[in-house]
mmCIF file of N, CA and C in Angstrom:
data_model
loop_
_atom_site.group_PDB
_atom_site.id
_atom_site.type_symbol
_atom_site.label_atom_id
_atom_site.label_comp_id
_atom_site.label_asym_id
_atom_site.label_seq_id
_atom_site.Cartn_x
_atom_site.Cartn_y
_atom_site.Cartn_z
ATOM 1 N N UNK A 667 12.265 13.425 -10.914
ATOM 2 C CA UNK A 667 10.983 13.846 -10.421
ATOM 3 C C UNK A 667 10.263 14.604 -11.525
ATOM 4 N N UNK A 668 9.112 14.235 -11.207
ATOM 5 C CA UNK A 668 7.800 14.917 -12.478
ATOM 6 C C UNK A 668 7.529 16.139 -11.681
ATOM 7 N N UNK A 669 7.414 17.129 -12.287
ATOM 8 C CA UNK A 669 6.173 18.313 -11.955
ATOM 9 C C UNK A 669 5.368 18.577 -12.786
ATOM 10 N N UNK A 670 4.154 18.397 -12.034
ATOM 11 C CA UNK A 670 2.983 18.839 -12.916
ATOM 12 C C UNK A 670 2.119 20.201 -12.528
ATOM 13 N N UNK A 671 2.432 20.935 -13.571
ATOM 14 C CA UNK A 671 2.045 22.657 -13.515
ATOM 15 C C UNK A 671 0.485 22.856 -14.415
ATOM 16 N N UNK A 672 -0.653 23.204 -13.514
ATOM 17 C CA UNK A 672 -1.777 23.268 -13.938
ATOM 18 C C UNK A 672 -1.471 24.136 -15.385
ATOM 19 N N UNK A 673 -2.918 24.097 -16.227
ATOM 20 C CA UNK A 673 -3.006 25.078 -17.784
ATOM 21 C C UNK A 673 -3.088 26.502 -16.477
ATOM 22 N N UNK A 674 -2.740 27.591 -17.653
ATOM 23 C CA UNK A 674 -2.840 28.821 -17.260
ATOM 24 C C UNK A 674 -4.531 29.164 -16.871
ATOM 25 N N UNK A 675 -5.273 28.391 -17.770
ATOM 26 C CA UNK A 675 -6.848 28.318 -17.619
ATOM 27 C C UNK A 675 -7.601 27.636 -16.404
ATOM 28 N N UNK A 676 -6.680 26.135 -15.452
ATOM 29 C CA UNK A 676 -7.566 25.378 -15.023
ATOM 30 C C UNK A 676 -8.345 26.241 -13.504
ATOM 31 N N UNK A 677 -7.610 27.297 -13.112
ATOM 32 C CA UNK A 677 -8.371 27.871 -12.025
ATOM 33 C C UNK A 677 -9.081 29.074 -13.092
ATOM 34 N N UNK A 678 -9.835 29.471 -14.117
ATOM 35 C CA UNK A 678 -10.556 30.138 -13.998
ATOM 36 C C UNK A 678 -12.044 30.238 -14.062
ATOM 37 N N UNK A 679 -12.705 29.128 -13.309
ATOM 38 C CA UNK A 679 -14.064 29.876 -12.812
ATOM 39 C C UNK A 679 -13.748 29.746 -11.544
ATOM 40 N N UNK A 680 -12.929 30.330 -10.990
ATOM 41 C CA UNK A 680 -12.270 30.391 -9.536
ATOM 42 C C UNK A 680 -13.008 32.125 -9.216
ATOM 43 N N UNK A 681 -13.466 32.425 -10.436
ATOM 44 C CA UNK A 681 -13.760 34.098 -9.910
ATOM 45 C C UNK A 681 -12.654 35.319 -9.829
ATOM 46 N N UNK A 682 -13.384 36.321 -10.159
ATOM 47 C CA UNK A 682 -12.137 37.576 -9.964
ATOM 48 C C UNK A 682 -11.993 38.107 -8.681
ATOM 49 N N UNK A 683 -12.560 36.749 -7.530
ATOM 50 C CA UNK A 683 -12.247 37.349 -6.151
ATOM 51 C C UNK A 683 -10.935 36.642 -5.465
ATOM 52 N N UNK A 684 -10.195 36.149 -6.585
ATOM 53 C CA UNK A 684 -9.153 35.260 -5.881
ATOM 54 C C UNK A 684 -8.346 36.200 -5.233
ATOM 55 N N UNK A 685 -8.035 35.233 -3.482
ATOM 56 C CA UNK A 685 -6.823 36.376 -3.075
ATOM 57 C C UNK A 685 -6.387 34.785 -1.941
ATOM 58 N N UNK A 686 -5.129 35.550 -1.928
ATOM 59 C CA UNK A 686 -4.614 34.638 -0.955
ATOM 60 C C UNK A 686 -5.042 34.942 0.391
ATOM 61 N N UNK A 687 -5.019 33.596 1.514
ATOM 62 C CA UNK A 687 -5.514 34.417 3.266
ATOM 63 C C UNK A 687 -4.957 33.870 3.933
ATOM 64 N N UNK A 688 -4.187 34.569 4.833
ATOM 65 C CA UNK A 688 -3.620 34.398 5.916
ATOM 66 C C UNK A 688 -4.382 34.163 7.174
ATOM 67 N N UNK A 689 -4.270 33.396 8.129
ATOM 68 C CA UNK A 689 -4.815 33.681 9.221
ATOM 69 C C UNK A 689 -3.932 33.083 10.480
ATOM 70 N N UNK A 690 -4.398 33.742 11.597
ATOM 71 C CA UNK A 690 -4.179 33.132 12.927
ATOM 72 C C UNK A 690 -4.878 32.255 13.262
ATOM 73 N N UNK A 691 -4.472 31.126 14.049
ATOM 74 C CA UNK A 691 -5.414 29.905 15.152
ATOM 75 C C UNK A 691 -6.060 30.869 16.055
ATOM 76 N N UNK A 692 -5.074 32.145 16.860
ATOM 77 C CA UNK A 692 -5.885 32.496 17.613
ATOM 78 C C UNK A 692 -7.495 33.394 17.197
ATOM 79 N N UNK A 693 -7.389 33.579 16.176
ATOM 80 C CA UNK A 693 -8.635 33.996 15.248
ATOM 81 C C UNK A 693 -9.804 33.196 15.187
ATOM 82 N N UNK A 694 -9.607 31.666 15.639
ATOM 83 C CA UNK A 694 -10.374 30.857 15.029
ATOM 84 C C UNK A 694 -11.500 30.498 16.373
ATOM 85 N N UNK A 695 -12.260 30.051 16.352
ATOM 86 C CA UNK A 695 -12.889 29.698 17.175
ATOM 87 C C UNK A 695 -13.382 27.720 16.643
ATOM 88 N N UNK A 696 -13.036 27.610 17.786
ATOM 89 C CA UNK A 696 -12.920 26.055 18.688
ATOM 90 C C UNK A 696 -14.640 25.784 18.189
ATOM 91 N N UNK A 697 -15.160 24.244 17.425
ATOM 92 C CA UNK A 697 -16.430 24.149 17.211
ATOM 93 C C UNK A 697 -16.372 22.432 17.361
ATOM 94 N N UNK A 698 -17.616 22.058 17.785
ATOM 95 C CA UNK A 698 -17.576 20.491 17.737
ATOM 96 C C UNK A 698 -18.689 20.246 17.054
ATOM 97 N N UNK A 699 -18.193 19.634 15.606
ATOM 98 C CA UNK A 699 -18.877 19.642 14.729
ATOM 99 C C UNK A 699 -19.806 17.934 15.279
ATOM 100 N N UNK A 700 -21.118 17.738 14.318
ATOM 101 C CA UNK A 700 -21.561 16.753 14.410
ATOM 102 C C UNK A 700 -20.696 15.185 14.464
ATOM 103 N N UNK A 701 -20.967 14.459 15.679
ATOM 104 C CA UNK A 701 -21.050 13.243 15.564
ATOM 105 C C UNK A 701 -19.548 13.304 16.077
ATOM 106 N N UNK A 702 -19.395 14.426 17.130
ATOM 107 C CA UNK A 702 -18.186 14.438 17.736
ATOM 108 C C UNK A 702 -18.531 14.976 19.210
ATOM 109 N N UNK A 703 -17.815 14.489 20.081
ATOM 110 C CA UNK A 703 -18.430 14.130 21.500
ATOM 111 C C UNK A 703 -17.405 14.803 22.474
ATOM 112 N N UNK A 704 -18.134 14.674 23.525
ATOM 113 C CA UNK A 704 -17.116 15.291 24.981
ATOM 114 C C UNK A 704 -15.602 15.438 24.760
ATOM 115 N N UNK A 705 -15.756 17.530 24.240
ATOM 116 C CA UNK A 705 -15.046 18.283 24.104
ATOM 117 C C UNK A 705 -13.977 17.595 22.979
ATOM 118 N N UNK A 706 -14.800 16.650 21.915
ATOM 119 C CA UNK A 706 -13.468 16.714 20.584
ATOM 120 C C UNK A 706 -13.852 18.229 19.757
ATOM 121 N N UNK A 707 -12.954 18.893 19.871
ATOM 122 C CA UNK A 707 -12.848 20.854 19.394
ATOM 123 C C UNK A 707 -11.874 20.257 18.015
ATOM 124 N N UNK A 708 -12.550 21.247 16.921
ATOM 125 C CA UNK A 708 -12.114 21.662 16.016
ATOM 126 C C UNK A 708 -11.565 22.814 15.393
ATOM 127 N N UNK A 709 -10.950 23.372 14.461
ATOM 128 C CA UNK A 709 -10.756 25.016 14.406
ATOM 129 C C UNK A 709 -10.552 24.385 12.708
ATOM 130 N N UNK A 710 -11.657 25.319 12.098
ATOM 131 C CA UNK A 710 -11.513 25.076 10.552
ATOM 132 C C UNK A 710 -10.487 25.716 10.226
ATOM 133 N N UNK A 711 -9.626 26.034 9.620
ATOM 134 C CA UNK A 711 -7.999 26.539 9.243
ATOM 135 C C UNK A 711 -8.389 26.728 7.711
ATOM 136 N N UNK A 712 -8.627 26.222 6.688
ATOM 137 C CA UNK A 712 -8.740 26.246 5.269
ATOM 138 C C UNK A 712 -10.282 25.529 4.933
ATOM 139 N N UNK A 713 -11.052 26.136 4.616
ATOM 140 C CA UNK A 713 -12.555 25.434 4.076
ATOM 141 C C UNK A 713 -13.090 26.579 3.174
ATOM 142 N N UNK A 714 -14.055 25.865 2.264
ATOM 143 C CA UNK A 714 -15.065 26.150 1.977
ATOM 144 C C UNK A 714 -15.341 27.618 2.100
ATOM 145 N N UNK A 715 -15.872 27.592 3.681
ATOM 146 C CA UNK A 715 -16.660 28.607 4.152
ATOM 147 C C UNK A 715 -15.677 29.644 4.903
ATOM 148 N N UNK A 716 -14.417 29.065 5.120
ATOM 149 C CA UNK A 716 -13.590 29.910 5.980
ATOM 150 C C UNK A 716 -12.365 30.942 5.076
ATOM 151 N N UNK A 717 -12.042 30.226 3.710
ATOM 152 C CA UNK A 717 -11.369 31.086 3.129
ATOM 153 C C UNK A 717 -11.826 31.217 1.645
ATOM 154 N N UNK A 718 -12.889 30.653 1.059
ATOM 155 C CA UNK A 718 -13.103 30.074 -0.284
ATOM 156 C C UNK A 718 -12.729 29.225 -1.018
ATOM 157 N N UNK A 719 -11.832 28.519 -0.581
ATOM 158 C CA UNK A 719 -10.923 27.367 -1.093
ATOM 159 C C UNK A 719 -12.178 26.319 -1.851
ATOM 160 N N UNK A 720 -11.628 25.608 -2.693
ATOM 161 C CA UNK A 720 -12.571 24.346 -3.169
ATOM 162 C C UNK A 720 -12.336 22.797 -3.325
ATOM 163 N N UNK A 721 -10.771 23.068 -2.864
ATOM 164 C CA UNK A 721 -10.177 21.393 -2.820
ATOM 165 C C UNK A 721 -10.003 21.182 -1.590
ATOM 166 N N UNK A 722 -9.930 21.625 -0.066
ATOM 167 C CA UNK A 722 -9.280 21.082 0.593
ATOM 168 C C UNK A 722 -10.330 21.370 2.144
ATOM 169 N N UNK A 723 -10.169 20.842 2.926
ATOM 170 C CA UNK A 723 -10.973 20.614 4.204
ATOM 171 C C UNK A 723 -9.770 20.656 5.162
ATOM 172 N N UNK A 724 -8.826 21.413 6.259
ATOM 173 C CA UNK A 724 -7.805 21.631 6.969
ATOM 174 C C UNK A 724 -7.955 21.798 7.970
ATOM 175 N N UNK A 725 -8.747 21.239 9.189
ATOM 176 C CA UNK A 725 -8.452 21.294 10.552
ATOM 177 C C UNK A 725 -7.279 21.219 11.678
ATOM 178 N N UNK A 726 -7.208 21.491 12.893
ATOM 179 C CA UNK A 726 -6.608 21.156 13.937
ATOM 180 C C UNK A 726 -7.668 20.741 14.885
ATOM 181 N N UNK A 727 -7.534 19.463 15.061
ATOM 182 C CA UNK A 727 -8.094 19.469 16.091
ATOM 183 C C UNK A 727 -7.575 18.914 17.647
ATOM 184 N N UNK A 728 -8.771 19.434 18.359
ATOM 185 C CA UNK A 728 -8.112 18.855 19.931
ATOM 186 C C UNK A 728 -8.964 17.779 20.905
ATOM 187 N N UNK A 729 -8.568 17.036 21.322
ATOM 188 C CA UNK A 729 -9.906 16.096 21.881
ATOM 189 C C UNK A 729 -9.212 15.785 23.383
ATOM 190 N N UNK A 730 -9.960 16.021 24.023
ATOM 191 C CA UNK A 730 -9.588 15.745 25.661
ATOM 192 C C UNK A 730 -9.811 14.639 25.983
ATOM 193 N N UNK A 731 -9.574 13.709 27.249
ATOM 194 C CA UNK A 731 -9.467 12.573 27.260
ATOM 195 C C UNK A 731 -10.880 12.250 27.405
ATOM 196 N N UNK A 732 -11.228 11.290 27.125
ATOM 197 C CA UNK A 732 -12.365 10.852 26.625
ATOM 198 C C UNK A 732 -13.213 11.097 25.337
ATOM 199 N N UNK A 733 -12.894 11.760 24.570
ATOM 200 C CA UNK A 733 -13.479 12.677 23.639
ATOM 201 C C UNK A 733 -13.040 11.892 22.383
ATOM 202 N N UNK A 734 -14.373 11.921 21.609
ATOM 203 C CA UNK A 734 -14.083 10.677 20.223
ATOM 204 C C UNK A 734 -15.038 11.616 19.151
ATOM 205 N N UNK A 735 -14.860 10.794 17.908
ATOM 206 C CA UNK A 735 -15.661 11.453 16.851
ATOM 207 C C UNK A 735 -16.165 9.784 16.385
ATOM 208 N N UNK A 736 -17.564 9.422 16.461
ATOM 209 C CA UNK A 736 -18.455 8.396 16.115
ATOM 210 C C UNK A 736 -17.777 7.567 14.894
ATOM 211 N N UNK A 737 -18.167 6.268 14.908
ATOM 212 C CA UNK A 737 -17.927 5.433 13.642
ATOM 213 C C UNK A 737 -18.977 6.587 12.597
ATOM 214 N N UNK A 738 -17.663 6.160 11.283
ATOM 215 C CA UNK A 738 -18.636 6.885 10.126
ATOM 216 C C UNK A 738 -17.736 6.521 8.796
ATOM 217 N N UNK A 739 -18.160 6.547 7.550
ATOM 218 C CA UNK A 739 -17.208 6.549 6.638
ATOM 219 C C UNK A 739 -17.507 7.463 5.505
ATOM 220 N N UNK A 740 -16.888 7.606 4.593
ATOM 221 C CA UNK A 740 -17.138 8.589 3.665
ATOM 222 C C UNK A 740 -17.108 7.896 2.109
ATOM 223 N N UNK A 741 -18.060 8.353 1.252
ATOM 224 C CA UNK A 741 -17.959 7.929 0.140
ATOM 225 C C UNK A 741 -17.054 8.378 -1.095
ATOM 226 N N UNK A 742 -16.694 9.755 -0.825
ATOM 227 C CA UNK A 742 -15.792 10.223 -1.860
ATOM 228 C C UNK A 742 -14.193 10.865 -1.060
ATOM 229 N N UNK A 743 -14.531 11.319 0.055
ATOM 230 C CA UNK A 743 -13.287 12.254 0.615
ATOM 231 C C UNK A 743 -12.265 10.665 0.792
ATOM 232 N N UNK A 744 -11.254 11.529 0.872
ATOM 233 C CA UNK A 744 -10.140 11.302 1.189
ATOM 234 C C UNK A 744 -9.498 11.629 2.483
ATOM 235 N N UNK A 745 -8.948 11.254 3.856
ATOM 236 C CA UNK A 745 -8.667 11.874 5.015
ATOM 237 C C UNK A 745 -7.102 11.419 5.320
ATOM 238 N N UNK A 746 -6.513 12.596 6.024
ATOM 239 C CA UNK A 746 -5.210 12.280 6.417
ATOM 240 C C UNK A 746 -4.951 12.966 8.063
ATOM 241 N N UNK A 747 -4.666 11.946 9.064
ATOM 242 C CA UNK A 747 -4.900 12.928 10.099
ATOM 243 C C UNK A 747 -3.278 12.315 10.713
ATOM 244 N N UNK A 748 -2.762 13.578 10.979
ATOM 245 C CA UNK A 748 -1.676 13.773 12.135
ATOM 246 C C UNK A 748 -1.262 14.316 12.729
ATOM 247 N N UNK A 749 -1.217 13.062 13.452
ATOM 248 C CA UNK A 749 -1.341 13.391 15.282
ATOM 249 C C UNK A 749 0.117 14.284 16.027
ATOM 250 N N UNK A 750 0.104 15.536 16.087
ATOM 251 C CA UNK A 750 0.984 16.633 16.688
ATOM 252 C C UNK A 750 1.297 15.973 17.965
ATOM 253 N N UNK A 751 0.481 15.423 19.347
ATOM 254 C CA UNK A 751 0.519 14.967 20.570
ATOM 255 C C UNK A 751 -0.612 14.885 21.399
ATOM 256 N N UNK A 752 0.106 13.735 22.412
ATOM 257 C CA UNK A 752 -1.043 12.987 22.878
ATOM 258 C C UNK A 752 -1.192 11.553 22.079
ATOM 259 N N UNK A 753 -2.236 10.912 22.856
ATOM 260 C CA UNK A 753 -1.930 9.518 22.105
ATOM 261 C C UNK A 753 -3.799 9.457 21.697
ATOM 262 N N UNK A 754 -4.359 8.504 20.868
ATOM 263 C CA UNK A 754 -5.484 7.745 21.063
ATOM 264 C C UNK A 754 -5.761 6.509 20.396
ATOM 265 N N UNK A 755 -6.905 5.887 20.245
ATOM 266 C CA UNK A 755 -7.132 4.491 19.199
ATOM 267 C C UNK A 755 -7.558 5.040 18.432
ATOM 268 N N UNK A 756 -7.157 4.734 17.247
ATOM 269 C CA UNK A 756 -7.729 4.821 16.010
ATOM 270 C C UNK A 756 -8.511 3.792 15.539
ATOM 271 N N UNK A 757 -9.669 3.455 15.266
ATOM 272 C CA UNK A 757 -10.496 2.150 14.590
ATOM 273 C C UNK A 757 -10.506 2.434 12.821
ATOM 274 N N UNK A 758 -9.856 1.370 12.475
ATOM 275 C CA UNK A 758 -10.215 1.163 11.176
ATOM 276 C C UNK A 758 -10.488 0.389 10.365
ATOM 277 N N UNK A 759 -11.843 0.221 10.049
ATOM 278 C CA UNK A 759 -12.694 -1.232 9.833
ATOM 279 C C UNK A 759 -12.072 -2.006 10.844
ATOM 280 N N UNK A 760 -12.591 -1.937 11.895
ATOM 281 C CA UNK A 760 -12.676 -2.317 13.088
ATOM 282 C C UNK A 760 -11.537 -2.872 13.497
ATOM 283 N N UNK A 761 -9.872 -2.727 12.944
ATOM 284 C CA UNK A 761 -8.932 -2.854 13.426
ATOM 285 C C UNK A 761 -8.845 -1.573 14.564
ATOM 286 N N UNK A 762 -7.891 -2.207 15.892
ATOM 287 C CA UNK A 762 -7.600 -1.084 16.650
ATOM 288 C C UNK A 762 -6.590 -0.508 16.618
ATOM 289 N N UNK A 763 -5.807 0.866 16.438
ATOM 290 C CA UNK A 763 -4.364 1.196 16.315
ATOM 291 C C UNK A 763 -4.223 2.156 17.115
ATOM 292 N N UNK A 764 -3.276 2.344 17.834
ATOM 293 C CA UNK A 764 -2.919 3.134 19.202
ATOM 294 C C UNK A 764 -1.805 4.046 18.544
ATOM 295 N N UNK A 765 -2.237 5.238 18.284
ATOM 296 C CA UNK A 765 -1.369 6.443 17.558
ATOM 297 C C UNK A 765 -0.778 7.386 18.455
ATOM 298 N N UNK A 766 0.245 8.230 18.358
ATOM 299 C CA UNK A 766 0.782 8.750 19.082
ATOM 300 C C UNK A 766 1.453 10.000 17.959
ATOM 301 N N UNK A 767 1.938 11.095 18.744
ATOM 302 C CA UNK A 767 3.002 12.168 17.892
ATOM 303 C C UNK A 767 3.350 12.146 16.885
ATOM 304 N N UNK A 768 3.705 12.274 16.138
ATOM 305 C CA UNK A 768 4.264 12.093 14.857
ATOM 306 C C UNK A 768 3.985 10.602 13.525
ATOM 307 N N UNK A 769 2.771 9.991 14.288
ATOM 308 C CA UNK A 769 1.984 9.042 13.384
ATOM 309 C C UNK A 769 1.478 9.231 12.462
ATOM 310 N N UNK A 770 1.112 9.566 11.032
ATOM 311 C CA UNK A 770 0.435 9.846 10.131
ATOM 312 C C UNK A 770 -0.413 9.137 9.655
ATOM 313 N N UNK A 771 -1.778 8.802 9.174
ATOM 314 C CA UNK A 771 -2.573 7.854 9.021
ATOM 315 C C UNK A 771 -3.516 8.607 7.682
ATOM 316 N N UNK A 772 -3.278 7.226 6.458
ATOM 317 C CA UNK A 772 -4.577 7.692 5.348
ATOM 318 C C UNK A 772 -5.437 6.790 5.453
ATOM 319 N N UNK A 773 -6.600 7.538 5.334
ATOM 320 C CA UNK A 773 -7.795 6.612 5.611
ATOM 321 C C UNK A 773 -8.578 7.085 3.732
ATOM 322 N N UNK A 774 -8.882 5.924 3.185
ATOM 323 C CA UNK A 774 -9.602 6.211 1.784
ATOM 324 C C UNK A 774 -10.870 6.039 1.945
ATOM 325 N N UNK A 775 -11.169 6.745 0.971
ATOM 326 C CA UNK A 775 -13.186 6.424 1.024
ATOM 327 C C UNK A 775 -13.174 4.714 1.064
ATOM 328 N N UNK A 776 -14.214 4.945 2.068
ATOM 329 C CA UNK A 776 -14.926 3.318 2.243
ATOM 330 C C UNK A 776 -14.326 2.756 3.447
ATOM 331 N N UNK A 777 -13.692 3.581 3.806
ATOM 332 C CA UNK A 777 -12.798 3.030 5.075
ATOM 333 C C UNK A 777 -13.654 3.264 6.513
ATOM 334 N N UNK A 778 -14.312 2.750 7.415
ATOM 335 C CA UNK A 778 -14.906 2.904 8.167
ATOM 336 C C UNK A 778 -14.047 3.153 9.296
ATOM 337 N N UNK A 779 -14.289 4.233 10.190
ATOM 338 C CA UNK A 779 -13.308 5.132 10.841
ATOM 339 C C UNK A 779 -14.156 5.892 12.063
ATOM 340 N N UNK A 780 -12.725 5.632 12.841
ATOM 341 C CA UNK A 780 -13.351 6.787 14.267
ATOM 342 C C UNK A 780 -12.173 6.871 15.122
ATOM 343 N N UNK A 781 -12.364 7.632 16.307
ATOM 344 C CA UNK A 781 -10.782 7.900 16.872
ATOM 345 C C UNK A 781 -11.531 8.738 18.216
ATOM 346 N N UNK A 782 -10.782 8.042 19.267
ATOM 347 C CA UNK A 782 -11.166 8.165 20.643
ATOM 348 C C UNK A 782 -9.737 8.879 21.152
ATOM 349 N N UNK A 783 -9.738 10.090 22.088
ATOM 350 C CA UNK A 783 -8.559 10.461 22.861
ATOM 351 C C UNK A 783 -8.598 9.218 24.210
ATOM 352 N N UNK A 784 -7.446 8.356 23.862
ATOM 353 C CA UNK A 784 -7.825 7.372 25.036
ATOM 354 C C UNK A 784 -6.067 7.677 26.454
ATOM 355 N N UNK A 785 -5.814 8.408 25.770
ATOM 356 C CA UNK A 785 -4.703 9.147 27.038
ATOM 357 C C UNK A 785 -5.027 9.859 28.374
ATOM 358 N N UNK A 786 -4.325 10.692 28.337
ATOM 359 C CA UNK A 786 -4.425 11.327 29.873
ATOM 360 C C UNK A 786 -3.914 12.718 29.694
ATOM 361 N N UNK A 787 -3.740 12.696 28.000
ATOM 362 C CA UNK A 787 -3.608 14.451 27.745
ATOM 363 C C UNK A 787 -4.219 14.850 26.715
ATOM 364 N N UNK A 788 -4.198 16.032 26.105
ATOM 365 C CA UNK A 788 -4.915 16.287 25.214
ATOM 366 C C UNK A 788 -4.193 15.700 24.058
ATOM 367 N N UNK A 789 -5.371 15.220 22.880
ATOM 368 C CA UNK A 789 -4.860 14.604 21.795
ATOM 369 C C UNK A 789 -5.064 16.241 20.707
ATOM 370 N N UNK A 790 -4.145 16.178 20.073
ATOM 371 C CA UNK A 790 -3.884 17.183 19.204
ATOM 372 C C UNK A 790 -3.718 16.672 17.499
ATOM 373 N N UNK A 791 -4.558 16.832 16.894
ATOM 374 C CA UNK A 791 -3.842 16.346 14.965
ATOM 375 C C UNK A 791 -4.313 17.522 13.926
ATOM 376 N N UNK A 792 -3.651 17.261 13.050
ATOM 377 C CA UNK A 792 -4.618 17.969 12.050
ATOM 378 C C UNK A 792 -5.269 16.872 10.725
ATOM 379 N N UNK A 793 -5.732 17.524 10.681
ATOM 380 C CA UNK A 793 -6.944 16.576 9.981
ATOM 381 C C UNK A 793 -7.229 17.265 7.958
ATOM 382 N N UNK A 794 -6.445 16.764 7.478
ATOM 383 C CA UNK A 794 -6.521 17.105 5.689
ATOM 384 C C UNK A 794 -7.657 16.049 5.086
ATOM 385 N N UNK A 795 -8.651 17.048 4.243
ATOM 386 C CA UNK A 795 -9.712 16.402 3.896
ATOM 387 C C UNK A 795 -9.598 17.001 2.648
ATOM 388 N N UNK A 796 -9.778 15.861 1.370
ATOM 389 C CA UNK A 796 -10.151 16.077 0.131
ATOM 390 C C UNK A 796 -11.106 15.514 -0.799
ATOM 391 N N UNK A 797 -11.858 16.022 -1.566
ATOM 392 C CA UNK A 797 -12.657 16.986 -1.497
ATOM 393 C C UNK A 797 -13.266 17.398 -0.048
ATOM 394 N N UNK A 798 -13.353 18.794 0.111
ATOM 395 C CA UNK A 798 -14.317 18.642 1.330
ATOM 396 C C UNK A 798 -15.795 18.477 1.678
ATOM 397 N N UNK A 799 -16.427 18.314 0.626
ATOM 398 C CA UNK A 799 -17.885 17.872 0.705
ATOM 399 C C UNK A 799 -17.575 15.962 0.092
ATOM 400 N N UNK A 800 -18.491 15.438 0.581
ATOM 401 C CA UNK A 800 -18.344 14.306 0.454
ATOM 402 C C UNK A 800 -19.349 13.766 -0.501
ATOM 403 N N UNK A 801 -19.452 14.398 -1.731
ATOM 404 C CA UNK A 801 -20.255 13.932 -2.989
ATOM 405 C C UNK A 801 -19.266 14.159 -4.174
ATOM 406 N N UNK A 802 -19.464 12.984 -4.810
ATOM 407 C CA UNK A 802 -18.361 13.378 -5.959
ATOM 408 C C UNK A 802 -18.436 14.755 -7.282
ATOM 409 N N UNK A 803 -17.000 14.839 -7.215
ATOM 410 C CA UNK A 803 -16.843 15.920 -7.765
ATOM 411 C C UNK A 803 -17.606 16.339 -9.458
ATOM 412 N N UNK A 804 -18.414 17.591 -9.378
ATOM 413 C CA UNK A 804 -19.241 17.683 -10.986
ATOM 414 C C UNK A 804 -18.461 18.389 -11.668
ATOM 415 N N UNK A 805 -18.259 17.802 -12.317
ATOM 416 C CA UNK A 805 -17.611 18.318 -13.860
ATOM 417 C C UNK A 805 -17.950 19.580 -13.998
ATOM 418 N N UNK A 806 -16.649 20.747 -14.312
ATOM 419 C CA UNK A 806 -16.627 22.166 -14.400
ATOM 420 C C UNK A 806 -17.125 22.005 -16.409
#
């Protein structure tokens, strides 16, 4: 096995506010972001805006039965979502896949994507997004 250990330099315009953060779920508050429907809840865990981070996008989310997030695709991110419990369809480029617990699914840019809770319990995953803005990355 390879390990690859960043330069001592590559995090510094990271700022002299670096700190590590801990948090609780119960801290977080439940949001349904755009182009997500009857009660699919999110809880940002690692973003941007929630800890300062700059590589990574980290949800949990929860979607009750009926509850989907719209066809959409992305041009630069990268997505990895898995599913904790509960079941739903996953569409991808318009294949249908019926996911369940412990399923893991990568979806790459260009991949046209959406995901319906089509059970009878709550669907639960977490959801890893990289980059988390979806414009490609500018040169430091």
């Amino acid at each position: 096995m390879t390990t690859i250990v960043p330069a001592p330099t590559a995090f510094a315009d990271a700022g002299p506010e670096k700190k590590a953060v801990t948090r609780n779920l119960g801290e977080l508050l439940w949001v349904q972001y755009p182009g997500h429907f009857n009660q699919a809840l999110s809880k940002a865990i690692v973003s941007p805006e929630t800890t300062g981070c700059r590589f990574f996008d980290y949800r949990l989310s929860c979607y009750e039965p009926g509850a989907y997030v719209e066809s959409h695709v992305h041009a630069v991110q990268e997505q990895i979502y898995h599913v904790l419990s509960g079941e739903g369809v996953l569409i991808l480029d318009g294949e249908r896949r019926l996911v369940r617990a412990n399923d893991v699914t990568y979806i790459p840019p260009g991949v046209v994507h959406e995901f319906h809770c089509t059970g009878t319990d709550t669907l639960v995953f977490l959801v890893a997004t990289c980059p988390p803005s979806d414009e490609e990355p500018r040169p430091r």
